[in-house]
XYZ file of C-alpha atoms in Angstrom:
741
model
C 60.170 105.572 70.843
C 62.874 108.237 70.823
C 66.000 107.352 72.722
C 67.004 111.018 73.176
C 64.639 113.974 72.936
C 65.367 117.693 73.341
C 62.635 120.287 73.938
C 63.618 123.953 73.722
C 67.118 123.173 74.967
C 69.635 126.052 75.107
C 73.295 126.216 76.046
C 75.230 129.365 76.932
C 78.931 129.921 77.507
C 79.883 132.536 80.069
C 83.148 134.396 80.433
C 84.134 137.265 82.691
C 82.888 139.851 80.220
C 80.457 138.181 77.798
C 77.823 135.485 77.402
C 77.766 133.609 74.093
C 75.142 131.253 72.711
C 76.175 127.685 72.006
C 72.726 126.635 70.839
C 69.200 127.871 71.490
C 65.742 126.385 71.715
C 66.646 123.090 70.087
C 63.851 120.589 69.479
C 65.093 117.193 68.361
C 64.301 113.486 68.730
C 66.846 110.734 68.034
C 66.212 106.986 67.863
C 68.320 103.850 67.811
C 69.237 102.628 64.306
C 69.784 106.109 62.923
C 72.993 107.388 61.344
C 72.657 111.125 61.866
C 74.949 113.639 60.172
C 75.075 117.071 61.827
C 76.544 119.734 59.535
C 77.046 123.449 59.550
C 79.715 126.101 59.537
C 82.252 126.525 62.295
C 80.591 127.999 65.402
C 77.120 126.964 64.312
C 76.595 124.816 67.428
C 77.274 121.340 66.016
C 79.760 120.266 68.698
C 77.663 121.881 71.426
C 74.667 119.793 70.402
C 76.784 116.659 70.412
C 78.251 117.404 73.838
C 74.847 118.067 75.379
C 73.137 114.909 74.078
C 76.125 112.802 75.183
C 76.234 114.285 78.679
C 79.704 115.736 78.201
C 78.347 119.224 78.778
C 75.424 120.739 80.639
C 72.474 122.805 79.350
C 70.737 125.839 80.822
C 67.184 126.005 79.402
C 64.636 123.507 78.217
C 64.544 119.783 78.907
C 66.470 116.784 77.648
C 64.710 113.422 77.922
C 66.308 109.994 77.985
C 63.808 107.184 77.435
C 61.173 109.786 78.251
C 62.765 110.691 81.599
C 63.681 114.288 82.407
C 67.366 115.009 83.063
C 67.339 118.585 84.326
C 67.677 117.238 87.862
C 70.693 115.051 87.004
C 73.737 115.375 89.189
C 77.319 114.886 88.054
C 77.103 111.275 89.251
C 73.919 110.757 87.174
C 75.613 112.034 84.029
C 78.641 109.830 84.769
C 76.354 106.785 84.941
C 74.594 107.833 81.745
C 77.818 108.214 79.796
C 79.249 105.027 81.250
C 76.187 103.025 80.224
C 74.982 104.495 76.927
C 77.573 106.687 75.204
C 80.692 105.900 73.196
C 82.876 108.746 71.931
C 84.962 109.418 68.845
C 86.610 112.852 68.976
C 88.235 114.982 66.324
C 91.334 115.289 68.509
C 91.198 111.541 69.168
C 91.391 111.952 72.972
C 93.301 108.750 73.214
C 95.619 107.853 76.121
C 98.946 108.495 74.403
C 100.965 106.554 76.957
C 98.824 103.425 76.453
C 99.139 100.910 73.652
C 96.208 100.297 71.321
C 95.347 97.165 73.266
C 95.497 98.992 76.601
C 93.207 101.752 75.322
C 90.566 99.211 74.316
C 91.021 97.182 77.507
C 90.451 100.361 79.493
C 86.889 100.661 78.238
C 86.206 96.987 78.935
C 87.601 97.276 82.472
C 85.544 100.347 83.320
C 82.451 98.636 81.934
C 83.107 95.609 84.147
C 83.476 93.193 81.265
C 84.226 89.587 82.217
C 87.936 89.382 83.057
C 88.467 86.001 81.395
C 87.093 87.179 78.039
C 88.298 90.772 78.256
C 91.500 90.391 76.266
C 89.920 88.293 73.513
C 87.117 90.849 73.136
C 89.655 93.686 72.860
C 91.658 91.818 70.204
C 88.460 91.111 68.286
C 87.540 94.791 68.199
C 91.093 95.818 67.251
C 90.939 93.382 64.348
C 87.575 94.813 63.340
C 89.119 98.286 62.876
C 92.200 96.858 61.155
C 94.844 97.558 63.808
C 95.901 94.034 64.796
C 99.447 94.650 63.577
C 99.648 97.753 65.796
C 98.001 96.396 68.945
C 101.157 96.787 71.043
C 102.144 100.174 69.620
C 101.925 103.199 71.884
C 99.104 105.512 70.779
C 101.565 108.373 70.534
C 103.319 106.506 67.705
C 100.178 105.996 65.559
C 99.114 108.027 62.570
C 95.940 110.134 62.691
C 93.826 107.518 60.958
C 95.150 104.759 63.192
C 94.416 106.791 66.311
C 90.859 107.408 65.139
C 90.276 103.729 64.435
C 91.719 102.854 67.860
C 89.233 105.286 69.450
C 86.392 103.650 67.499
C 87.497 100.234 68.784
C 87.484 101.661 72.304
C 83.982 103.093 71.757
C 82.781 99.721 70.496
C 84.320 98.006 73.515
C 81.733 99.683 75.719
C 78.938 97.966 73.764
C 76.826 101.064 74.223
C 73.757 102.012 72.152
C 74.959 105.509 71.179
C 78.148 106.460 69.326
C 78.859 110.180 69.007
C 81.634 111.332 66.692
C 82.796 114.960 66.592
C 84.582 115.691 63.285
C 86.088 112.176 63.245
C 87.713 112.788 59.856
C 88.726 116.408 60.358
C 92.432 115.653 60.741
C 92.630 112.733 58.287
C 93.511 112.311 54.654
C 90.767 111.154 52.300
C 91.724 107.481 52.394
C 91.822 107.377 56.204
C 88.603 109.389 56.380
C 86.836 106.876 54.178
C 88.028 103.983 56.346
C 86.770 105.661 59.512
C 83.340 106.460 58.022
C 82.981 102.903 56.795
C 83.712 101.554 60.258
C 81.156 103.923 61.798
C 78.575 102.815 59.241
C 79.270 99.153 59.943
C 78.489 99.594 63.636
C 75.388 101.730 63.141
C 72.997 98.863 62.400
C 71.829 98.483 65.989
C 73.015 101.801 67.421
C 72.377 105.497 67.224
C 75.388 107.091 65.516
C 75.602 110.892 65.520
C 78.421 112.317 63.425
C 79.324 116.000 63.431
C 81.077 117.008 60.201
C 81.804 120.125 58.213
C 81.979 118.065 54.998
C 78.663 116.322 54.404
C 79.988 114.614 51.291
C 82.094 112.324 53.476
C 78.990 110.882 55.185
C 76.388 111.245 52.451
C 76.632 107.570 51.451
C 75.929 106.423 55.005
C 73.630 108.989 56.634
C 69.972 108.183 57.233
C 69.338 111.716 58.435
C 70.873 115.140 57.901
C 70.690 117.980 60.409
C 72.044 121.410 59.534
C 72.747 124.094 62.115
C 73.333 127.823 61.909
C 73.885 130.323 64.711
C 72.994 127.741 67.335
C 69.711 126.709 65.717
C 68.610 123.776 63.619
C 67.779 125.147 60.171
C 67.345 121.783 58.455
C 66.324 118.309 59.669
C 65.978 115.961 56.739
C 65.587 112.170 56.610
C 67.723 110.712 53.816
C 66.795 107.055 54.041
C 64.806 104.841 56.359
C 66.510 103.876 59.577
C 66.426 100.374 60.974
C 63.978 99.674 63.738
C 65.905 98.740 66.844
C 64.339 97.655 70.088
C 66.163 99.172 73.023
C 67.459 96.586 75.435
C 68.491 97.059 79.011
C 72.163 97.783 79.258
C 74.517 96.546 81.916
C 75.580 99.531 83.959
C 79.278 99.964 84.797
C 80.152 98.109 87.971
C 82.597 98.932 90.689
C 86.061 97.832 89.681
C 87.263 94.846 91.722
C 90.510 95.400 93.658
C 92.706 93.340 91.305
C 91.397 95.164 88.242
C 91.941 98.495 89.950
C 95.471 97.391 90.857
C 96.228 96.472 87.237
C 94.740 99.795 86.171
C 97.012 101.684 88.586
C 100.139 99.706 87.624
C 99.414 100.289 83.939
C 99.143 104.018 84.559
C 102.439 104.071 86.428
C 104.490 101.972 84.039
C 103.017 103.491 80.892
C 104.912 106.705 81.673
C 108.334 105.445 82.823
C 110.039 108.842 82.808
C 107.333 110.375 84.958
C 107.381 107.329 87.225
C 111.153 107.534 87.701
C 110.912 111.259 88.411
C 108.157 110.785 90.990
C 109.980 107.862 92.589
C 113.185 109.865 92.864
C 111.243 112.706 94.455
C 109.608 110.290 96.894
C 112.952 108.703 97.783
C 114.602 112.095 98.203
C 111.840 113.453 100.413
C 111.612 110.331 102.575
C 115.413 110.226 102.930
C 115.682 113.908 103.827
C 112.807 113.705 106.290
C 114.280 110.580 107.888
C 117.751 112.075 108.244
C 116.532 115.475 109.467
C 114.092 113.889 111.900
C 116.597 111.476 113.391
C 119.264 114.182 113.465
C 116.988 116.317 115.605
C 116.075 113.331 117.773
C 119.762 112.530 118.241
C 120.430 116.119 119.285
C 117.580 116.043 121.806
C 118.497 112.659 123.242
C 122.233 113.295 123.415
C 122.196 116.806 124.809
C 123.416 117.243 128.369
C 125.428 114.014 128.431
C 128.820 113.877 130.155
C 131.743 111.483 130.139
C 132.271 109.257 133.155
C 135.293 110.159 135.270
C 135.800 106.482 136.071
C 135.925 105.480 132.381
C 137.265 108.570 130.587
C 138.381 106.753 127.412
C 135.126 105.043 126.379
C 133.343 106.800 123.472
C 129.633 106.480 122.666
C 130.390 103.562 120.347
C 131.360 101.212 123.202
C 129.480 99.700 126.131
C 131.284 97.852 128.931
C 129.863 94.759 130.611
C 131.091 92.689 133.555
C 129.464 90.007 135.643
C 128.188 91.044 139.031
C 130.314 88.441 140.773
C 133.417 89.599 138.868
C 134.065 86.185 137.328
C 135.158 85.557 133.759
C 132.619 85.171 130.960
C 131.893 81.732 129.575
C 131.948 81.060 125.836
C 128.163 80.684 125.908
C 127.723 84.083 127.551
C 130.102 85.724 125.088
C 128.259 84.183 122.153
C 124.924 85.405 123.527
C 126.256 88.956 123.883
C 127.829 88.910 120.418
C 124.556 87.773 118.829
C 122.612 90.715 120.224
C 121.241 92.674 117.254
C 122.537 95.955 118.651
C 126.135 94.680 118.979
C 128.418 95.235 116.012
C 131.395 93.427 117.504
C 132.568 92.020 120.845
C 136.027 92.200 122.418
C 136.529 89.712 125.199
C 139.581 91.507 126.614
C 137.835 94.833 127.102
C 140.482 96.116 129.519
C 142.905 96.381 126.600
C 141.133 99.570 125.561
C 142.489 101.319 128.715
C 138.951 102.367 129.593
C 139.826 103.774 133.023
C 142.782 105.909 131.945
C 143.012 109.168 130.129
C 145.772 108.671 127.620
C 148.252 111.052 126.108
C 149.716 110.741 122.608
C 153.067 112.248 121.631
C 155.281 112.043 118.591
C 158.573 110.269 119.178
C 160.438 112.174 116.475
C 158.535 115.468 116.396
C 156.553 117.875 118.541
C 153.015 116.586 117.973
C 151.035 115.766 121.103
C 147.511 115.743 122.533
C 145.084 114.125 124.923
C 143.148 111.022 123.872
C 139.433 111.276 124.639
C 138.558 107.734 123.585
C 139.851 104.405 122.318
C 138.086 102.145 119.843
C 138.615 99.290 117.437
C 139.784 100.212 113.951
C 137.301 97.647 112.608
C 134.512 100.124 113.404
C 135.707 102.425 110.607
C 134.128 102.251 107.143
C 136.538 102.246 104.225
C 135.658 105.757 103.081
C 136.104 107.215 106.566
C 139.870 107.036 106.752
C 142.970 107.628 104.703
C 145.753 105.074 104.588
C 144.873 101.598 105.804
C 143.551 99.784 108.836
C 146.102 98.550 111.391
C 147.002 94.877 111.421
C 150.075 94.485 113.634
C 150.276 95.014 117.387
C 152.121 98.306 117.023
C 149.907 99.892 114.347
C 147.075 102.376 114.962
C 144.717 104.772 113.244
C 144.342 108.224 114.786
C 141.820 110.982 114.267
C 142.341 113.950 111.969
C 141.998 116.020 115.150
C 145.723 115.413 115.708
C 146.814 117.531 112.784
C 150.519 117.279 113.662
C 150.584 113.562 112.823
C 150.825 111.935 109.419
C 150.665 108.381 108.153
C 154.018 106.778 108.886
C 154.745 108.751 112.088
C 155.863 106.925 115.210
C 153.990 107.929 118.347
C 154.102 107.114 122.016
C 150.869 106.603 123.990
C 151.057 106.887 127.755
C 149.075 107.459 130.899
C 150.719 110.653 132.012
C 151.038 114.402 131.728
C 152.284 116.614 128.918
C 155.854 115.355 128.623
C 157.288 117.732 126.110
C 160.885 116.794 126.867
C 160.333 113.389 128.399
C 158.995 112.278 131.817
C 159.712 114.214 134.987
C 162.408 112.783 137.159
C 159.983 112.038 139.979
C 157.432 110.295 137.740
C 157.565 106.710 136.656
C 157.256 105.987 132.922
C 153.656 104.968 132.208
C 154.005 104.342 128.479
C 151.576 101.725 127.195
C 153.299 101.391 123.831
C 155.000 102.897 120.830
C 152.953 102.706 117.627
C 153.163 103.481 113.920
C 150.329 105.545 112.435
C 148.997 103.677 109.364
C 145.714 105.561 108.874
C 143.970 108.861 109.610
C 140.295 108.940 110.579
C 138.743 111.827 108.623
C 136.435 112.789 111.477
C 137.586 115.492 113.881
C 137.521 113.379 117.069
C 140.144 112.730 119.736
C 140.008 108.978 119.166
C 142.756 106.383 118.807
C 141.923 103.114 117.026
C 143.811 99.940 117.942
C 144.222 96.896 115.724
C 142.252 93.712 116.301
C 145.564 91.970 116.941
C 146.340 94.371 119.776
C 142.883 94.126 121.325
C 142.791 90.331 121.103
C 145.860 89.873 123.346
C 145.429 88.348 126.791
C 144.626 91.103 129.266
C 147.476 93.624 129.193
C 146.485 95.270 132.456
C 147.081 93.653 135.832
C 147.115 96.149 138.717
C 148.669 99.423 137.587
C 148.831 103.050 138.594
C 146.974 105.656 136.591
C 149.534 108.467 136.666
C 146.978 111.138 135.810
C 144.656 110.229 138.647
C 147.518 109.757 141.103
C 148.895 113.206 140.299
C 145.443 114.760 140.632
C 145.097 113.133 144.035
C 148.626 114.154 145.061
C 148.114 117.792 144.108
C 144.796 117.835 145.945
C 146.464 116.529 149.079
C 149.283 119.054 148.852
C 147.001 121.978 148.080
C 144.676 121.323 150.994
C 147.181 120.332 153.683
C 147.035 122.167 157.014
C 148.871 121.757 160.361
C 147.316 122.324 163.761
C 150.060 123.739 166.048
C 150.174 125.973 169.067
C 146.447 126.611 168.928
C 146.544 127.826 165.345
C 145.983 126.276 161.898
C 148.901 126.717 159.474
C 149.031 126.075 155.747
C 151.721 123.625 154.758
C 154.344 123.570 151.994
C 157.548 121.898 150.902
C 160.868 123.518 151.684
C 162.686 123.762 148.345
C 165.776 125.519 149.846
C 169.024 123.955 150.975
C 168.903 121.263 153.658
C 167.641 122.635 156.950
C 168.667 121.743 160.457
C 165.007 121.486 161.435
C 162.198 119.264 160.179
C 159.687 122.127 160.227
C 160.092 125.884 160.010
C 157.276 128.019 161.409
C 156.493 131.501 160.113
C 154.016 134.055 161.424
C 153.725 132.565 164.922
C 154.629 133.426 168.479
C 158.094 132.402 169.633
C 158.288 128.690 170.235
C 160.791 126.409 171.770
C 163.010 124.725 169.337
C 163.116 120.990 169.654
C 161.045 117.901 169.188
C 157.285 118.560 169.072
C 154.160 116.532 168.296
C 152.333 117.896 165.212
C 148.899 116.898 163.783
C 148.517 117.108 159.952
C 145.163 117.171 158.110
C 144.212 117.296 154.412
C 141.282 116.588 152.019
C 141.547 114.718 148.712
C 139.589 115.548 145.575
C 137.050 112.897 146.501
C 136.356 114.499 149.849
C 138.150 111.897 151.931
C 139.679 113.425 155.095
C 143.235 112.215 155.682
C 145.261 112.751 158.851
C 148.854 112.174 159.833
C 150.732 112.916 163.056
C 154.305 112.621 164.232
C 157.145 114.121 166.265
C 159.294 116.639 164.406
C 162.068 119.064 165.241
C 160.701 122.602 164.892
C 162.554 125.832 164.282
C 161.060 129.272 163.835
C 161.658 132.529 162.051
C 160.349 136.050 162.388
C 157.108 136.022 164.363
C 156.138 139.256 162.608
C 155.670 137.340 159.341
C 152.295 138.249 157.872
C 150.892 134.727 157.225
C 150.790 131.634 159.341
C 152.723 129.202 157.182
C 154.880 126.159 157.822
C 157.373 124.441 155.507
C 158.719 120.911 155.777
C 162.073 119.532 154.789
C 161.795 118.019 151.290
C 162.571 114.370 152.032
C 160.208 114.285 155.015
C 157.506 116.047 152.985
C 157.716 113.508 150.152
C 157.584 110.569 152.571
C 154.516 112.022 154.224
C 152.724 112.657 150.914
C 153.450 109.111 149.733
C 152.115 107.782 153.023
C 148.894 109.733 152.522
C 148.623 108.616 148.880
C 148.830 105.007 150.004
C 145.695 105.535 152.059
C 143.662 106.386 148.926
C 145.351 104.217 146.318
C 141.946 102.861 145.263
C 141.460 106.273 143.619
C 144.300 105.852 141.129
C 145.094 102.157 141.110
C 143.596 100.300 138.132
C 142.751 96.722 139.005
C 142.391 93.983 136.468
C 138.684 93.424 135.710
C 136.854 90.924 133.540
C 135.367 93.590 131.288
C 133.871 92.856 127.874
C 133.679 95.709 125.366
C 130.637 95.748 123.060
C 130.752 97.940 119.951
C 127.505 99.723 119.042
C 126.432 102.239 116.394
C 126.144 105.108 118.843
C 123.982 106.441 121.658
C 120.779 104.940 120.326
C 122.312 101.534 119.770
C 123.983 101.646 123.178
C 120.778 102.516 125.019
C 118.821 99.902 123.106
C 121.466 97.311 123.954
C 121.288 98.117 127.663
C 117.524 97.517 127.657
C 118.053 93.982 126.368
C 120.683 92.896 128.904
C 120.003 90.987 132.099
C 120.828 93.463 134.839
C 120.626 90.822 137.538
C 123.538 88.985 135.938
C 125.577 91.857 134.517
C 126.893 95.264 135.493
C 126.628 97.477 132.454
C 128.584 100.701 132.017
C 127.875 103.270 129.320
C 130.457 105.924 130.249
C 129.627 108.359 127.440
C 125.982 108.471 128.482
C 126.087 110.110 131.920
C 123.384 112.728 132.520
C 124.469 116.161 133.663
C 122.513 118.069 136.371
C 121.039 120.388 133.703
C 120.038 117.611 131.327
C 116.257 117.829 131.951
C 116.225 121.545 131.214
C 118.441 121.145 128.159
C 116.271 118.329 126.790
C 113.134 120.448 127.181
C 114.743 123.431 125.468
C 116.201 121.286 122.666
C 112.850 119.520 122.153
C 111.102 122.851 121.748
C 113.639 124.065 119.194
C 113.536 120.719 117.362
C 109.739 120.874 117.149
C 109.859 124.388 115.692
C 112.578 123.433 113.214
C 110.868 120.223 112.092
C 107.583 122.068 111.638
C 109.162 124.774 109.492
C 111.228 122.266 107.548
C 108.180 120.038 107.048
C 106.196 122.991 105.681
C 109.064 123.811 103.344
C 109.202 120.240 102.015
C 105.423 120.169 101.814
C 105.384 123.238 99.580
C 107.934 121.678 97.236
C 106.213 118.300 97.056
C 102.835 119.962 96.689
C 104.009 122.065 93.757
C 105.704 119.160 91.975
C 102.890 116.673 92.533
C 100.247 119.198 91.577
C 102.013 119.886 88.279
C 102.310 116.168 87.588
C 98.639 115.637 88.390
C 97.591 118.620 86.270
C 99.402 117.034 83.343
C 96.937 114.154 83.691
C 93.804 116.261 83.298
C 93.306 115.035 79.764
C 93.615 111.400 80.813
C 91.088 111.915 83.608
C 88.655 113.534 81.184
C 89.058 110.554 78.852
C 88.444 108.148 81.718
C 85.264 110.062 82.478
C 84.134 110.059 78.854
C 84.510 106.286 78.805
C 82.450 105.903 81.972
C 84.751 106.166 84.996
C 83.021 107.881 87.888
C 84.428 110.080 90.624
C 84.621 107.288 93.178
C 86.499 105.008 90.814
C 89.054 107.668 89.906
C 89.468 108.653 93.541
C 90.343 105.059 94.448
C 92.664 104.911 91.461
C 94.554 108.036 92.512
C 94.880 106.811 96.092
C 96.123 103.404 94.949
C 98.717 104.976 92.651
C 99.996 107.163 95.460
C 100.098 104.214 97.858
C 102.028 102.091 95.361
C 104.558 104.853 94.723
C 104.935 105.639 98.419
C 105.347 101.987 99.342
C 107.919 101.400 96.627
C 109.756 104.642 97.369
C 109.724 103.869 101.063
C 111.127 100.344 100.595
C 113.831 101.590 98.224
C 114.719 104.389 100.645
C 115.057 102.014 103.595
C 117.223 99.638 101.578
C 119.463 102.450 100.307
C 119.794 104.075 103.733
C 120.700 100.758 105.344
C 123.302 100.039 102.671
C 124.783 103.497 103.150
C 124.571 103.174 106.931
C 126.693 100.031 106.789
C 129.378 101.848 104.827
C 129.149 105.443 106.027
C 129.294 105.885 109.780
C 127.763 109.371 109.684
C 124.588 108.090 108.016
C 124.542 105.073 110.296
C 124.728 107.196 113.432
C 122.324 109.758 111.966
C 119.430 107.410 111.189
C 119.916 105.207 114.234
C 117.088 106.893 116.132
C 114.510 105.970 113.463
C 112.351 103.254 114.965
C 109.695 101.203 113.198
C 106.959 103.426 114.576
C 108.747 106.508 113.237
C 108.973 104.964 109.780
C 105.319 103.933 110.029
C 104.291 107.482 110.979
C 106.351 108.967 108.162
C 105.050 106.391 105.690
C 101.427 106.939 106.707
C 101.772 110.715 106.618
C 103.309 110.611 103.168
C 100.588 108.297 101.825
C 97.839 110.422 103.349
C 99.387 113.548 101.893
C 99.617 111.980 98.433
C 96.060 110.664 98.658
C 94.793 114.027 99.874
C 96.522 115.795 97.012
C 95.087 113.300 94.532
C 91.590 113.663 95.953
C 91.840 117.443 95.785
C 92.845 117.161 92.151
C 90.054 114.667 91.518
C 87.486 116.911 93.147
C 88.726 119.903 91.166
C 88.501 117.969 87.900
C 84.926 116.856 88.601
C 83.859 120.450 89.159
C 84.302 120.868 85.422
C 82.483 119.101 82.648
C 84.433 116.673 80.498
C 84.480 119.135 77.632
C 85.753 121.968 79.849
C 88.547 119.736 81.139
C 89.547 118.580 77.658
C 89.480 122.147 76.361
C 91.598 123.386 79.286
C 94.125 120.577 78.824
C 94.487 121.399 75.120
C 95.020 125.085 75.927
C 97.703 124.200 78.487
């Protein structure tokens, strides 16, 4: 019985302008045990005939029978099963996986066939020995000669243990010696198989052929039996099975590591994209979550890198409590004497020897700085500090004075007490443009420096508020009040813009408001004089010494506004806003009072967050599309470069489902590896570069999971699109296109 039979089969090739005939109205029957030589001039239809009977290419007219069954209704999946079960290929252009070794090429066919895993390697080595390539079994196919490549392809064809071997010009690119070796191998395996060899030189196969077929202009012009063929009884063949997960994993890993340069390139692209997406995403999240935040007026010197904690009963922390706080995963370091940071005071820094000066917006520990973030060195002694590059007038080696006070260009005012907290030497400059002063660990570890002390800045603010809002109720009118800066007066008060009054001792009621809205009053008996009643404004001045005594008396009533009391505050260092907010969520609020002074919401925060979220969404969408276009273009080019390999997989017997799972697994492996490497690298950099640390701090596990999943799905989708596109073409069309490219 004929294994393959063609009845009036025709094949046409269509282009945009023409239709050409590959072969026409072919009638042919082929049986197992035959060694068939197909000859003819170039373009006569030899290769077309071979491609049609092997299922590599389709046909338009007639009918092709396999075991007497019609095939005109076959789908792509049917032809994949047919090739995978019955056909082994030997091509003129070898069509070998160049990035594989000889052994890997042969193992590939055994894996796709579902050959027993335990015996797979031994079977491959046996076949390699049969074609004389044992000494080259671990050589990459790209390093083999033409004859060696052809013998490796024959070993791969034999590995399928299929009943039909088709060879298209197997000796066309070989020297005579190599050609003879290849033909001998094909003859040796033809005893129980159907071997169909297409050749332009019949002399090379004349000693082996049992049948000669000659073609011309797409038709068979000669079909001659040379010698009797062996009778072979067709046996049922084991159809290719679904690759088990471990085999598919080995398949995917082999593909990845067989092209190390391509793998490194793809991994670098994955790492770059994941890193950029992570940084851009978290940067936008940081902007959204930090917008509209204000600094606490109570703790003006606490930056976003510090959180303050005290016990609700005001008592000192025990060693156990301190250890528990220090072990919190969001805490970088703990300072037991948190008051040493001067959290409640706005400080002023001024050069002792020069004219540099400026306000200090925050204090921190110098240990929070990474080595590449500052010039000079970190402070060690009590009187050493690092200051920000914001203070451009200062250099390493300068001596500066830090105080709680006003701008003292020429020293303190005569009526102000000296509120200097220390004189320091600048040993390092923080490269970031922030108004931060960094103390040494030695300085911060001292027993609490602050007992009860006056914050000069706050006291002056309160004093000026009292003076600016002071009024006097007298003679039925309200007068604004001021200090008499002239020479000593005979009267305590001088009234202007009023009706004539009697000079002498009078009772006067004073009233004023402080900046906190507290109403203060003061009354007393004072000697009053008057001046021109025609004065335009109602105004009253007080003798200087009496005025100062009165102001100080009023200040004493609100000293809680500017008096800094000693508190058992612990300062916890965090990475930034995200770390600070995460830390707060983990603390026991029934036991502790927690202050995060840099994280106070402004009245417009809700509106600003909504607006920033909208802009961030638009930006991330546009940026994501931009990255998508780049990744899509690069990945598509890389996948297109694998068209030949996919066609070879198909010719060996891999079906669409198998290759789809392979592509997905490769993408998953690369994404997983790239993701892990990216996380490790970013965390290493975050520990050494504060900017990166504060930038990626908003990335939570769910964000990484979303990014990871999206990237895998994108890679899988791209691979499936490529896979689907490849399977729209026949194997021959794909191989031809890959050679042209």
